[in-house]
Amino acid sequence: MDVCTQSALHPEALREARAALEGAPLGRLAELFKVLGDPTRSGILLALGSTVPDGGGEGEGSSGARLCVCDLAELFGVSSAAISHHLRLLKAHRLVRSRREGKMVFYALDDEHVAQLFSQGFEHVKEGGR
Amino acid sequence: MDVCTQSALHPEALREARAALEGAPLGRLAELFKVLGDPTRSGILLALGSTVPDGGGEGEGSSGARLCVCDLAELFGVSSAAISHHLRLLKAHRLVRSRREGKMVFYALDDEHVAQLFSQGFEHVKEGGR
DNA sequence: GGAACAATTAAACACATGTTGAATTGTTAT
DNA sequence: ATAACAATTCAACATGTGTTTAATTGTTCC
């Protein structure tokens, strides 16, 4: 351990910080962000968030698209196994919900916060936040 | 590739989704979330976001704490090398800024969106979003 | 029942990521 | 200049993560 041997350098600030960390569900929060921290998964959420205007016939409100595993696999150019894997993760974190319909399984967003989360992220990225 | 061989199953929805993905800086967004997706890094941001009320003497407004690498290493129980590594990442993404003061280097939050981003995350996590 | 197809799961692999200890750089004090 | 100490960088290692192919499950149609 290369940690400083001299002393706790700024005890007051440290105490404050500890207090802030104490109550926070840090693990869960990081886990959520980790789930979002993959381009394919963010892409899935973004795609599912895209509103389909003149519903072709599968009409289901206008709160977001509904896509099957096949669609997503083609959309991102990966195997459906990979997509399935990602979807399982997203589902475990209540970010998407699934609904079987015949041979296919359709996925849709399951959380109203996700869109806001993304827009905040965009804000940061747009402002040159590398 | 196990991808569905039959056809593009839902062309309209796919077209919409493609449009939504087209404009979005997906890579950057995911990168940002990936940076936040580590407990130590989220912890650092949370710690730096904690407001130190009765400034002991290092007074610098009330918009957040200022901690040196040593403090953070002790706070999370890892080597200062590890902390330094994380800080470099956070800095590269304009999430923190640094300021040298004598032998030490102090870090502080560098972005006003971060707090909001976190609060959105908390919202989700609190609501049982596993 | 069996065939066809979408979805999931399992096993295995390549690659990225976080950590460490050692070496290096930067700053202050003697 | 040398010593002391904080911070960073380097090299190396252990562990995670995303992907693939293959096998399995679920559903529809014949």
PDB file of N, CA, C and O in Angstrom, chain A residues 1-2 4 8-10 12-13 16 18 20 25-26 29-30 33-34 37 39 50-51 53 56 70-71 75 80 92-93 106 111 113 117-118 120 122 124 127 130, chain B residues 2 4 8-10 12 16 18 20 25-26 29-30 33-34 37 39 50-51 56 67 70-71 74-75 77 80 92-93 106 111 113 117-118 120-122 124 127 130:
ATOM      1  N   MET A   1       0.846  -1.224   0.000  1.00  0.00           N
ATOM      2  CA  MET A   1       0.000   0.000   0.000  1.00  0.00           C
ATOM      3  C   MET A   1       0.872   1.261   0.000  1.00  0.00           C
ATOM      4  O   MET A   1       1.730   1.464   0.834  1.00  0.00           O
ATOM      5  N   ASP A   2       0.564   2.093  -0.900  1.00  0.00           N
ATOM      6  CA  ASP A   2       1.351   3.296  -1.094  1.00  0.00           C
ATOM      7  C   ASP A   2       0.718   4.482  -0.368  1.00  0.00           C
ATOM      8  O   ASP A   2       1.075   5.619  -0.559  1.00  0.00           O
ATOM      9  N   CYS A   4      -0.616   7.333   2.125  1.00  0.00           N
ATOM     10  CA  CYS A   4       0.136   8.324   2.888  1.00  0.00           C
ATOM     11  C   CYS A   4       0.252   7.915   4.342  1.00  0.00           C
ATOM     12  O   CYS A   4      -0.734   7.623   4.997  1.00  0.00           O
ATOM     13  N   ALA A   8      -4.243  11.448   8.626  1.00  0.00           N
ATOM     14  CA  ALA A   8      -5.444  11.805   7.877  1.00  0.00           C
ATOM     15  C   ALA A   8      -5.358  13.306   7.650  1.00  0.00           C
ATOM     16  O   ALA A   8      -5.479  14.089   8.581  1.00  0.00           O
ATOM     17  N   LEU A   9      -5.176  13.697   6.431  1.00  0.00           N
ATOM     18  CA  LEU A   9      -4.769  15.072   6.176  1.00  0.00           C
ATOM     19  C   LEU A   9      -5.841  16.119   6.429  1.00  0.00           C
ATOM     20  O   LEU A   9      -5.563  17.194   6.912  1.00  0.00           O
ATOM     21  N   HIS A  10      -7.068  15.801   6.074  1.00  0.00           N
ATOM     22  CA  HIS A  10      -8.136  16.781   6.261  1.00  0.00           C
ATOM     23  C   HIS A  10      -9.339  16.120   6.906  1.00  0.00           C
ATOM     24  O   HIS A  10     -10.327  15.829   6.240  1.00  0.00           O
ATOM     25  N   GLU A  12     -11.807  16.944   8.851  1.00  0.00           N
ATOM     26  CA  GLU A  12     -13.175  17.491   8.826  1.00  0.00           C
ATOM     27  C   GLU A  12     -13.844  17.173   7.501  1.00  0.00           C
ATOM     28  O   GLU A  12     -14.964  16.650   7.462  1.00  0.00           O
ATOM     29  N   ALA A  13     -13.140  17.484   6.436  1.00  0.00           N
ATOM     30  CA  ALA A  13     -13.691  17.199   5.108  1.00  0.00           C
ATOM     31  C   ALA A  13     -13.954  15.704   4.970  1.00  0.00           C
ATOM     32  O   ALA A  13     -14.970  15.289   4.413  1.00  0.00           O
ATOM     33  N   GLU A  16     -17.151  14.705   6.773  1.00  0.00           N
ATOM     34  CA  GLU A  16     -18.288  15.100   5.935  1.00  0.00           C
ATOM     35  C   GLU A  16     -18.508  14.107   4.798  1.00  0.00           C
ATOM     36  O   GLU A  16     -19.615  13.650   4.533  1.00  0.00           O
ATOM     37  N   ARG A  18     -17.488  11.042   4.559  1.00  0.00           N
ATOM     38  CA  ARG A  18     -17.937   9.746   5.074  1.00  0.00           C
ATOM     39  C   ARG A  18     -19.431   9.769   5.328  1.00  0.00           C
ATOM     40  O   ARG A  18     -20.140   8.812   5.021  1.00  0.00           O
ATOM     41  N   ALA A  20     -21.629  11.583   3.865  1.00  0.00           N
ATOM     42  CA  ALA A  20     -22.335  11.595   2.582  1.00  0.00           C
ATOM     43  C   ALA A  20     -22.383  10.195   1.974  1.00  0.00           C
ATOM     44  O   ALA A  20     -23.377   9.796   1.360  1.00  0.00           O
ATOM     45  N   PRO A  25     -26.661   4.498  -1.350  1.00  0.00           N
ATOM     46  CA  PRO A  25     -26.550   3.127  -1.863  1.00  0.00           C
ATOM     47  C   PRO A  25     -25.565   3.099  -3.016  1.00  0.00           C
ATOM     48  O   PRO A  25     -25.934   2.909  -4.167  1.00  0.00           O
ATOM     49  N   LEU A  26     -24.312   3.264  -2.665  1.00  0.00           N
ATOM     50  CA  LEU A  26     -23.269   3.464  -3.659  1.00  0.00           C
ATOM     51  C   LEU A  26     -23.152   2.287  -4.622  1.00  0.00           C
ATOM     52  O   LEU A  26     -23.058   2.463  -5.832  1.00  0.00           O
ATOM     53  N   LEU A  29     -26.005   2.192  -7.107  1.00  0.00           N
ATOM     54  CA  LEU A  29     -25.907   3.302  -8.044  1.00  0.00           C
ATOM     55  C   LEU A  29     -24.865   3.002  -9.118  1.00  0.00           C
ATOM     56  O   LEU A  29     -25.126   3.125 -10.316  1.00  0.00           O
ATOM     57  N   ALA A  30     -23.707   2.566  -8.669  1.00  0.00           N
ATOM     58  CA  ALA A  30     -22.637   2.250  -9.616  1.00  0.00           C
ATOM     59  C   ALA A  30     -23.066   1.109 -10.536  1.00  0.00           C
ATOM     60  O   ALA A  30     -22.768   1.117 -11.732  1.00  0.00           O
ATOM     61  N   PHE A  33     -25.223   2.481 -13.273  1.00  0.00           N
ATOM     62  CA  PHE A  33     -24.445   3.186 -14.281  1.00  0.00           C
ATOM     63  C   PHE A  33     -23.625   2.213 -15.118  1.00  0.00           C
ATOM     64  O   PHE A  33     -23.434   2.418 -16.307  1.00  0.00           O
ATOM     65  N   LYS A  34     -23.166   1.153 -14.482  1.00  0.00           N
ATOM     66  CA  LYS A  34     -22.387   0.168 -15.217  1.00  0.00           C
ATOM     67  C   LYS A  34     -23.254  -0.474 -16.304  1.00  0.00           C
ATOM     68  O   LYS A  34     -22.795  -0.719 -17.417  1.00  0.00           O
ATOM     69  N   GLY A  37     -23.425   1.735 -19.064  1.00  0.00           N
ATOM     70  CA  GLY A  37     -22.115   2.059 -19.617  1.00  0.00           C
ATOM     71  C   GLY A  37     -21.644   1.140 -20.724  1.00  0.00           C
ATOM     72  O   GLY A  37     -20.449   0.892 -20.852  1.00  0.00           O
ATOM     73  N   PRO A  39     -22.273   0.605 -24.945  1.00  0.00           N
ATOM     74  CA  PRO A  39     -22.931   1.222 -26.099  1.00  0.00           C
ATOM     75  C   PRO A  39     -24.134   0.427 -26.599  1.00  0.00           C
ATOM     76  O   PRO A  39     -25.144   1.023 -26.979  1.00  0.00           O
ATOM     77  N   SER A  50     -37.359   5.462 -28.573  1.00  0.00           N
ATOM     78  CA  SER A  50     -37.797   6.174 -29.771  1.00  0.00           C
ATOM     79  C   SER A  50     -39.273   5.927 -30.005  1.00  0.00           C
ATOM     80  O   SER A  50     -39.737   4.799 -30.007  1.00  0.00           O
ATOM     81  N   THR A  51     -39.996   7.014 -30.183  1.00  0.00           N
ATOM     82  CA  THR A  51     -41.444   6.896 -30.340  1.00  0.00           C
ATOM     83  C   THR A  51     -41.808   6.584 -31.767  1.00  0.00           C
ATOM     84  O   THR A  51     -41.333   7.226 -32.689  1.00  0.00           O
ATOM     85  N   PRO A  53     -44.482   6.896 -34.429  1.00  0.00           N
ATOM     86  CA  PRO A  53     -45.603   7.836 -34.569  1.00  0.00           C
ATOM     87  C   PRO A  53     -46.884   7.202 -35.122  1.00  0.00           C
ATOM     88  O   PRO A  53     -47.870   7.062 -34.413  1.00  0.00           O
ATOM     89  N   GLY A  56     -47.953   1.137 -37.056  1.00  0.00           N
ATOM     90  CA  GLY A  56     -48.297   0.351 -38.236  1.00  0.00           C
ATOM     91  C   GLY A  56     -49.473  -0.578 -38.022  1.00  0.00           C
ATOM     92  O   GLY A  56     -50.183  -0.910 -38.951  1.00  0.00           O
ATOM     93  N   CYS A  70     -34.930 -10.157 -32.352  1.00  0.00           N
ATOM     94  CA  CYS A  70     -34.462 -10.181 -33.731  1.00  0.00           C
ATOM     95  C   CYS A  70     -34.163  -8.787 -34.254  1.00  0.00           C
ATOM     96  O   CYS A  70     -33.104  -8.541 -34.828  1.00  0.00           O
ATOM     97  N   ASP A  71     -35.115  -7.894 -34.061  1.00  0.00           N
ATOM     98  CA  ASP A  71     -34.950  -6.518 -34.516  1.00  0.00           C
ATOM     99  C   ASP A  71     -33.676  -5.922 -33.930  1.00  0.00           C
ATOM    100  O   ASP A  71     -32.867  -5.319 -34.642  1.00  0.00           O
ATOM    101  N   LEU A  75     -30.399  -4.545 -35.657  1.00  0.00           N
ATOM    102  CA  LEU A  75     -30.123  -3.118 -35.467  1.00  0.00           C
ATOM    103  C   LEU A  75     -28.677  -2.867 -35.049  1.00  0.00           C
ATOM    104  O   LEU A  75     -28.057  -1.899 -35.481  1.00  0.00           O
ATOM    105  N   SER A  80     -28.263 -12.698 -31.751  1.00  0.00           N
ATOM    106  CA  SER A  80     -29.400 -12.549 -30.846  1.00  0.00           C
ATOM    107  C   SER A  80     -29.052 -13.053 -29.450  1.00  0.00           C
ATOM    108  O   SER A  80     -29.647 -12.622 -28.467  1.00  0.00           O
ATOM    109  N   ALA A  92     -33.157  -7.207 -15.310  1.00  0.00           N
ATOM    110  CA  ALA A  92     -32.843  -7.403 -13.894  1.00  0.00           C
ATOM    111  C   ALA A  92     -32.794  -6.073 -13.157  1.00  0.00           C
ATOM    112  O   ALA A  92     -33.041  -6.014 -11.957  1.00  0.00           O
ATOM    113  N   HIS A  93     -32.504  -5.023 -13.896  1.00  0.00           N
ATOM    114  CA  HIS A  93     -32.443  -3.704 -13.275  1.00  0.00           C
ATOM    115  C   HIS A  93     -33.702  -2.892 -13.548  1.00  0.00           C
ATOM    116  O   HIS A  93     -33.703  -1.683 -13.402  1.00  0.00           O
ATOM    117  N   PHE A 106     -41.301  -9.260 -27.225  1.00  0.00           N
ATOM    118  CA  PHE A 106     -41.126  -7.827 -27.433  1.00  0.00           C
ATOM    119  C   PHE A 106     -40.629  -7.160 -26.171  1.00  0.00           C
ATOM    120  O   PHE A 106     -41.036  -7.519 -25.065  1.00  0.00           O
ATOM    121  N   ASP A 111     -39.211   2.099 -17.364  1.00  0.00           N
ATOM    122  CA  ASP A 111     -38.934   3.067 -16.319  1.00  0.00           C
ATOM    123  C   ASP A 111     -38.990   4.468 -16.895  1.00  0.00           C
ATOM    124  O   ASP A 111     -38.414   4.749 -17.930  1.00  0.00           O
ATOM    125  N   HIS A 113     -37.730   7.069 -15.503  1.00  0.00           N
ATOM    126  CA  HIS A 113     -36.559   7.874 -15.165  1.00  0.00           C
ATOM    127  C   HIS A 113     -35.477   7.783 -16.232  1.00  0.00           C
ATOM    128  O   HIS A 113     -34.667   8.679 -16.367  1.00  0.00           O
ATOM    129  N   LEU A 117     -32.535  10.391 -17.214  1.00  0.00           N
ATOM    130  CA  LEU A 117     -31.141  10.027 -16.969  1.00  0.00           C
ATOM    131  C   LEU A 117     -30.318  10.278 -18.232  1.00  0.00           C
ATOM    132  O   LEU A 117     -29.250  10.888 -18.192  1.00  0.00           O
ATOM    133  N   PHE A 118     -30.857   9.834 -19.337  1.00  0.00           N
ATOM    134  CA  PHE A 118     -30.149   9.999 -20.601  1.00  0.00           C
ATOM    135  C   PHE A 118     -30.009  11.469 -20.974  1.00  0.00           C
ATOM    136  O   PHE A 118     -28.952  11.912 -21.411  1.00  0.00           O
ATOM    137  N   GLN A 120     -29.821  13.989 -19.115  1.00  0.00           N
ATOM    138  CA  GLN A 120     -28.765  14.586 -18.302  1.00  0.00           C
ATOM    139  C   GLN A 120     -27.392  14.220 -18.868  1.00  0.00           C
ATOM    140  O   GLN A 120     -26.504  15.057 -18.964  1.00  0.00           O
ATOM    141  N   PHE A 122     -26.691  13.464 -21.912  1.00  0.00           N
ATOM    142  CA  PHE A 122     -26.497  14.208 -23.155  1.00  0.00           C
ATOM    143  C   PHE A 122     -26.034  15.627 -22.867  1.00  0.00           C
ATOM    144  O   PHE A 122     -25.126  16.140 -23.518  1.00  0.00           O
ATOM    145  N   HIS A 124     -24.328  16.739 -20.510  1.00  0.00           N
ATOM    146  CA  HIS A 124     -22.905  16.755 -20.171  1.00  0.00           C
ATOM    147  C   HIS A 124     -22.036  16.523 -21.403  1.00  0.00           C
ATOM    148  O   HIS A 124     -21.089  17.261 -21.661  1.00  0.00           O
ATOM    149  N   GLU A 127     -21.727  19.440 -23.892  1.00  0.00           N
ATOM    150  CA  GLU A 127     -20.943  20.595 -23.473  1.00  0.00           C
ATOM    151  C   GLU A 127     -19.451  20.353 -23.545  1.00  0.00           C
ATOM    152  O   GLU A 127     -18.684  20.965 -22.815  1.00  0.00           O
ATOM    153  N   ARG A 130     -15.706  15.683 -22.710  1.00  0.00           N
ATOM    154  CA  ARG A 130     -15.116  14.658 -23.590  1.00  0.00           C
ATOM    155  C   ARG A 130     -15.826  13.317 -23.511  1.00  0.00           C
ATOM    156  O   ARG A 130     -15.331  12.401 -22.928  1.00  0.00           O
TER     157      ARG A 130
ATOM    158  N   ASP B   2     -26.164 -16.087 -35.106  1.00  0.00           N
ATOM    159  CA  ASP B   2     -27.418 -16.770 -34.856  1.00  0.00           C
ATOM    160  C   ASP B   2     -28.614 -15.899 -35.242  1.00  0.00           C
ATOM    161  O   ASP B   2     -29.744 -16.175 -34.942  1.00  0.00           O
ATOM    162  N   CYS B   4     -31.616 -13.861 -36.880  1.00  0.00           N
ATOM    163  CA  CYS B   4     -32.815 -14.352 -37.545  1.00  0.00           C
ATOM    164  C   CYS B   4     -32.678 -14.237 -39.052  1.00  0.00           C
ATOM    165  O   CYS B   4     -32.377 -13.184 -39.596  1.00  0.00           O
ATOM    166  N   ALA B   8     -36.256  -8.719 -41.895  1.00  0.00           N
ATOM    167  CA  ALA B   8     -36.321  -7.638 -40.909  1.00  0.00           C
ATOM    168  C   ALA B   8     -37.762  -7.614 -40.424  1.00  0.00           C
ATOM    169  O   ALA B   8     -38.672  -7.258 -41.155  1.00  0.00           O
ATOM    170  N   LEU B   9     -37.955  -7.994 -39.205  1.00  0.00           N
ATOM    171  CA  LEU B   9     -39.310  -8.301 -38.760  1.00  0.00           C
ATOM    172  C   LEU B   9     -40.239  -7.095 -38.653  1.00  0.00           C
ATOM    173  O   LEU B   9     -41.397  -7.174 -38.987  1.00  0.00           O
ATOM    174  N   HIS B  10     -39.706  -6.008 -38.149  1.00  0.00           N
ATOM    175  CA  HIS B  10     -40.568  -4.835 -37.979  1.00  0.00           C
ATOM    176  C   HIS B  10     -39.881  -3.607 -38.528  1.00  0.00           C
ATOM    177  O   HIS B  10     -39.361  -2.772 -37.773  1.00  0.00           O
ATOM    178  N   GLU B  12     -40.719  -0.752 -39.857  1.00  0.00           N
ATOM    179  CA  GLU B  12     -41.073   0.631 -39.498  1.00  0.00           C
ATOM    180  C   GLU B  12     -40.447   1.008 -38.173  1.00  0.00           C
ATOM    181  O   GLU B  12     -39.787   2.044 -38.039  1.00  0.00           O
ATOM    182  N   GLU B  16     -37.503   3.868 -37.376  1.00  0.00           N
ATOM    183  CA  GLU B  16     -37.602   4.869 -36.316  1.00  0.00           C
ATOM    184  C   GLU B  16     -36.411   4.777 -35.363  1.00  0.00           C
ATOM    185  O   GLU B  16     -35.793   5.771 -35.005  1.00  0.00           O
ATOM    186  N   ARG B  18     -33.503   3.448 -35.864  1.00  0.00           N
ATOM    187  CA  ARG B  18     -32.265   3.864 -36.528  1.00  0.00           C
ATOM    188  C   ARG B  18     -32.135   5.373 -36.522  1.00  0.00           C
ATOM    189  O   ARG B  18     -31.056   5.918 -36.270  1.00  0.00           O
ATOM    190  N   ALA B  20     -33.386   7.430 -34.416  1.00  0.00           N
ATOM    191  CA  ALA B  20     -33.102   7.893 -33.054  1.00  0.00           C
ATOM    192  C   ALA B  20     -31.631   7.692 -32.706  1.00  0.00           C
ATOM    193  O   ALA B  20     -31.013   8.510 -32.021  1.00  0.00           O
ATOM    194  N   PRO B  25     -24.970  10.742 -29.816  1.00  0.00           N
ATOM    195  CA  PRO B  25     -23.556  10.423 -29.589  1.00  0.00           C
ATOM    196  C   PRO B  25     -23.454   9.241 -28.641  1.00  0.00           C
ATOM    197  O   PRO B  25     -23.025   9.365 -27.505  1.00  0.00           O
ATOM    198  N   LEU B  26     -23.834   8.095 -29.160  1.00  0.00           N
ATOM    199  CA  LEU B  26     -23.994   6.913 -28.324  1.00  0.00           C
ATOM    200  C   LEU B  26     -22.696   6.510 -27.634  1.00  0.00           C
ATOM    201  O   LEU B  26     -22.673   6.213 -26.448  1.00  0.00           O
ATOM    202  N   LEU B  29     -21.838   8.851 -24.775  1.00  0.00           N
ATOM    203  CA  LEU B  29     -22.786   8.687 -23.680  1.00  0.00           C
ATOM    204  C   LEU B  29     -22.446   7.449 -22.870  1.00  0.00           C
ATOM    205  O   LEU B  29     -22.339   7.483 -21.641  1.00  0.00           O
ATOM    206  N   ALA B  30     -22.252   6.350 -23.555  1.00  0.00           N
ATOM    207  CA  ALA B  30     -21.920   5.100 -22.871  1.00  0.00           C
ATOM    208  C   ALA B  30     -20.609   5.241 -22.117  1.00  0.00           C
ATOM    209  O   ALA B  30     -20.461   4.731 -21.003  1.00  0.00           O
ATOM    210  N   PHE B  33     -21.233   6.983 -18.865  1.00  0.00           N
ATOM    211  CA  PHE B  33     -21.856   6.104 -17.887  1.00  0.00           C
ATOM    212  C   PHE B  33     -20.871   5.055 -17.388  1.00  0.00           C
ATOM    213  O   PHE B  33     -20.902   4.664 -16.225  1.00  0.00           O
ATOM    214  N   LYS B  34     -19.998   4.625 -18.272  1.00  0.00           N
ATOM    215  CA  LYS B  34     -19.006   3.636 -17.856  1.00  0.00           C
ATOM    216  C   LYS B  34     -18.091   4.219 -16.780  1.00  0.00           C
ATOM    217  O   LYS B  34     -17.732   3.547 -15.821  1.00  0.00           O
ATOM    218  N   GLY B  37     -19.773   4.111 -13.683  1.00  0.00           N
ATOM    219  CA  GLY B  37     -20.155   2.756 -13.293  1.00  0.00           C
ATOM    220  C   GLY B  37     -19.130   2.007 -12.476  1.00  0.00           C
ATOM    221  O   GLY B  37     -19.013   0.792 -12.611  1.00  0.00           O
ATOM    222  N   PRO B  39     -17.853   1.810  -8.368  1.00  0.00           N
ATOM    223  CA  PRO B  39     -18.194   2.298  -7.032  1.00  0.00           C
ATOM    224  C   PRO B  39     -17.185   3.302  -6.493  1.00  0.00           C
ATOM    225  O   PRO B  39     -17.589   4.294  -5.861  1.00  0.00           O
ATOM    226  N   SER B  50     -20.163  16.357  -1.512  1.00  0.00           N
ATOM    227  CA  SER B  50     -20.615  16.627  -0.142  1.00  0.00           C
ATOM    228  C   SER B  50     -20.154  18.009   0.276  1.00  0.00           C
ATOM    229  O   SER B  50     -18.999  18.358   0.151  1.00  0.00           O
ATOM    230  N   THR B  51     -21.104  18.789   0.758  1.00  0.00           N
ATOM    231  CA  THR B  51     -20.787  20.168   1.120  1.00  0.00           C
ATOM    232  C   THR B  51     -20.193  20.232   2.510  1.00  0.00           C
ATOM    233  O   THR B  51     -20.727  19.651   3.434  1.00  0.00           O
ATOM    234  N   GLY B  56     -13.237  24.706   7.760  1.00  0.00           N
ATOM    235  CA  GLY B  56     -12.242  24.772   8.809  1.00  0.00           C
ATOM    236  C   GLY B  56     -11.232  25.895   8.624  1.00  0.00           C
ATOM    237  O   GLY B  56     -10.696  26.415   9.586  1.00  0.00           O
ATOM    238  N   LEU B  67     -10.832  17.637  -1.666  1.00  0.00           N
ATOM    239  CA  LEU B  67     -10.058  16.587  -1.010  1.00  0.00           C
ATOM    240  C   LEU B  67      -8.806  16.295  -1.810  1.00  0.00           C
ATOM    241  O   LEU B  67      -8.808  16.379  -3.039  1.00  0.00           O
ATOM    242  N   CYS B  70      -4.559  11.799  -1.067  1.00  0.00           N
ATOM    243  CA  CYS B  70      -4.373  11.064   0.181  1.00  0.00           C
ATOM    244  C   CYS B  70      -5.692  10.807   0.891  1.00  0.00           C
ATOM    245  O   CYS B  70      -5.973   9.699   1.330  1.00  0.00           O
ATOM    246  N   ASP B  71      -6.471  11.877   1.029  1.00  0.00           N
ATOM    247  CA  ASP B  71      -7.773  11.762   1.693  1.00  0.00           C
ATOM    248  C   ASP B  71      -8.609  10.686   1.034  1.00  0.00           C
ATOM    249  O   ASP B  71      -9.171   9.814   1.697  1.00  0.00           O
ATOM    250  N   GLU B  74      -7.438   7.124   1.645  1.00  0.00           N
ATOM    251  CA  GLU B  74      -7.834   6.631   2.964  1.00  0.00           C
ATOM    252  C   GLU B  74      -9.337   6.381   3.023  1.00  0.00           C
ATOM    253  O   GLU B  74      -9.790   5.376   3.576  1.00  0.00           O
ATOM    254  N   LEU B  75     -10.089   7.286   2.423  1.00  0.00           N
ATOM    255  CA  LEU B  75     -11.550   7.188   2.458  1.00  0.00           C
ATOM    256  C   LEU B  75     -12.040   5.873   1.858  1.00  0.00           C
ATOM    257  O   LEU B  75     -12.989   5.262   2.344  1.00  0.00           O
ATOM    258  N   GLY B  77      -9.915   3.202   1.185  1.00  0.00           N
ATOM    259  CA  GLY B  77      -9.072   2.083   1.567  1.00  0.00           C
ATOM    260  C   GLY B  77      -8.324   1.443   0.406  1.00  0.00           C
ATOM    261  O   GLY B  77      -8.154   0.235   0.364  1.00  0.00           O
ATOM    262  N   SER B  80      -2.997   5.127  -3.197  1.00  0.00           N
ATOM    263  CA  SER B  80      -3.143   6.421  -3.861  1.00  0.00           C
ATOM    264  C   SER B  80      -2.928   6.274  -5.361  1.00  0.00           C
ATOM    265  O   SER B  80      -3.422   7.088  -6.140  1.00  0.00           O
ATOM    266  N   ALA B  92     -10.413  13.465 -17.341  1.00  0.00           N
ATOM    267  CA  ALA B  92     -10.491  13.393 -18.795  1.00  0.00           C
ATOM    268  C   ALA B  92     -11.914  13.616 -19.280  1.00  0.00           C
ATOM    269  O   ALA B  92     -12.136  14.075 -20.393  1.00  0.00           O
ATOM    270  N   HIS B  93     -12.867  13.283 -18.427  1.00  0.00           N
ATOM    271  CA  HIS B  93     -14.267  13.466 -18.800  1.00  0.00           C
ATOM    272  C   HIS B  93     -14.859  14.723 -18.173  1.00  0.00           C
ATOM    273  O   HIS B  93     -16.073  14.871 -18.097  1.00  0.00           O
ATOM    274  N   PHE B 106      -5.472  19.054  -4.833  1.00  0.00           N
ATOM    275  CA  PHE B 106      -6.858  18.987  -4.397  1.00  0.00           C
ATOM    276  C   PHE B 106      -7.781  18.788  -5.586  1.00  0.00           C
ATOM    277  O   PHE B 106      -7.562  19.367  -6.655  1.00  0.00           O
ATOM    278  N   ASP B 111     -18.424  19.864 -12.693  1.00  0.00           N
ATOM    279  CA  ASP B 111     -19.596  19.893 -13.565  1.00  0.00           C
ATOM    280  C   ASP B 111     -20.875  19.964 -12.755  1.00  0.00           C
ATOM    281  O   ASP B 111     -21.055  19.230 -11.796  1.00  0.00           O
ATOM    282  N   HIS B 113     -23.811  19.239 -13.820  1.00  0.00           N
ATOM    283  CA  HIS B 113     -24.804  18.239 -14.191  1.00  0.00           C
ATOM    284  C   HIS B 113     -24.679  16.967 -13.349  1.00  0.00           C
ATOM    285  O   HIS B 113     -25.632  16.243 -13.187  1.00  0.00           O
ATOM    286  N   LEU B 117     -27.423  14.166 -12.409  1.00  0.00           N
ATOM    287  CA  LEU B 117     -27.286  12.817 -12.939  1.00  0.00           C
ATOM    288  C   LEU B 117     -27.413  11.803 -11.811  1.00  0.00           C
ATOM    289  O   LEU B 117     -28.152  10.817 -11.907  1.00  0.00           O
ATOM    290  N   PHE B 118     -26.732  12.076 -10.727  1.00  0.00           N
ATOM    291  CA  PHE B 118     -26.772  11.169  -9.584  1.00  0.00           C
ATOM    292  C   PHE B 118     -28.169  11.098  -8.978  1.00  0.00           C
ATOM    293  O   PHE B 118     -28.661  10.028  -8.639  1.00  0.00           O
ATOM    294  N   GLN B 120     -30.958  11.512 -10.371  1.00  0.00           N
ATOM    295  CA  GLN B 120     -31.806  10.686 -11.223  1.00  0.00           C
ATOM    296  C   GLN B 120     -31.530   9.212 -10.971  1.00  0.00           C
ATOM    297  O   GLN B 120     -32.432   8.402 -10.857  1.00  0.00           O
ATOM    298  N   GLY B 121     -30.260   8.891 -10.853  1.00  0.00           N
ATOM    299  CA  GLY B 121     -29.885   7.514 -10.571  1.00  0.00           C
ATOM    300  C   GLY B 121     -30.463   7.041  -9.256  1.00  0.00           C
ATOM    301  O   GLY B 121     -31.020   5.941  -9.161  1.00  0.00           O
ATOM    302  N   PHE B 122     -30.380   7.878  -8.261  1.00  0.00           N
ATOM    303  CA  PHE B 122     -30.928   7.528  -6.949  1.00  0.00           C
ATOM    304  C   PHE B 122     -32.423   7.268  -7.034  1.00  0.00           C
ATOM    305  O   PHE B 122     -32.928   6.305  -6.466  1.00  0.00           O
ATOM    306  N   HIS B 124     -34.115   6.151  -9.382  1.00  0.00           N
ATOM    307  CA  HIS B 124     -34.367   4.823  -9.944  1.00  0.00           C
ATOM    308  C   HIS B 124     -34.045   3.728  -8.936  1.00  0.00           C
ATOM    309  O   HIS B 124     -34.835   2.818  -8.705  1.00  0.00           O
ATOM    310  N   GLU B 127     -36.522   3.241  -6.035  1.00  0.00           N
ATOM    311  CA  GLU B 127     -37.829   2.661  -6.348  1.00  0.00           C
ATOM    312  C   GLU B 127     -37.769   1.158  -6.570  1.00  0.00           C
ATOM    313  O   GLU B 127     -38.575   0.604  -7.293  1.00  0.00           O
ATOM    314  N   ARG B 130     -33.797  -2.819  -8.731  1.00  0.00           N
ATOM    315  CA  ARG B 130     -32.776  -3.690  -8.150  1.00  0.00           C
ATOM    316  C   ARG B 130     -31.388  -3.137  -8.086  1.00  0.00           C
ATOM    317  O   ARG B 130     -30.447  -3.524  -8.596  1.00  0.00           O
TER     318      ARG B 130
END
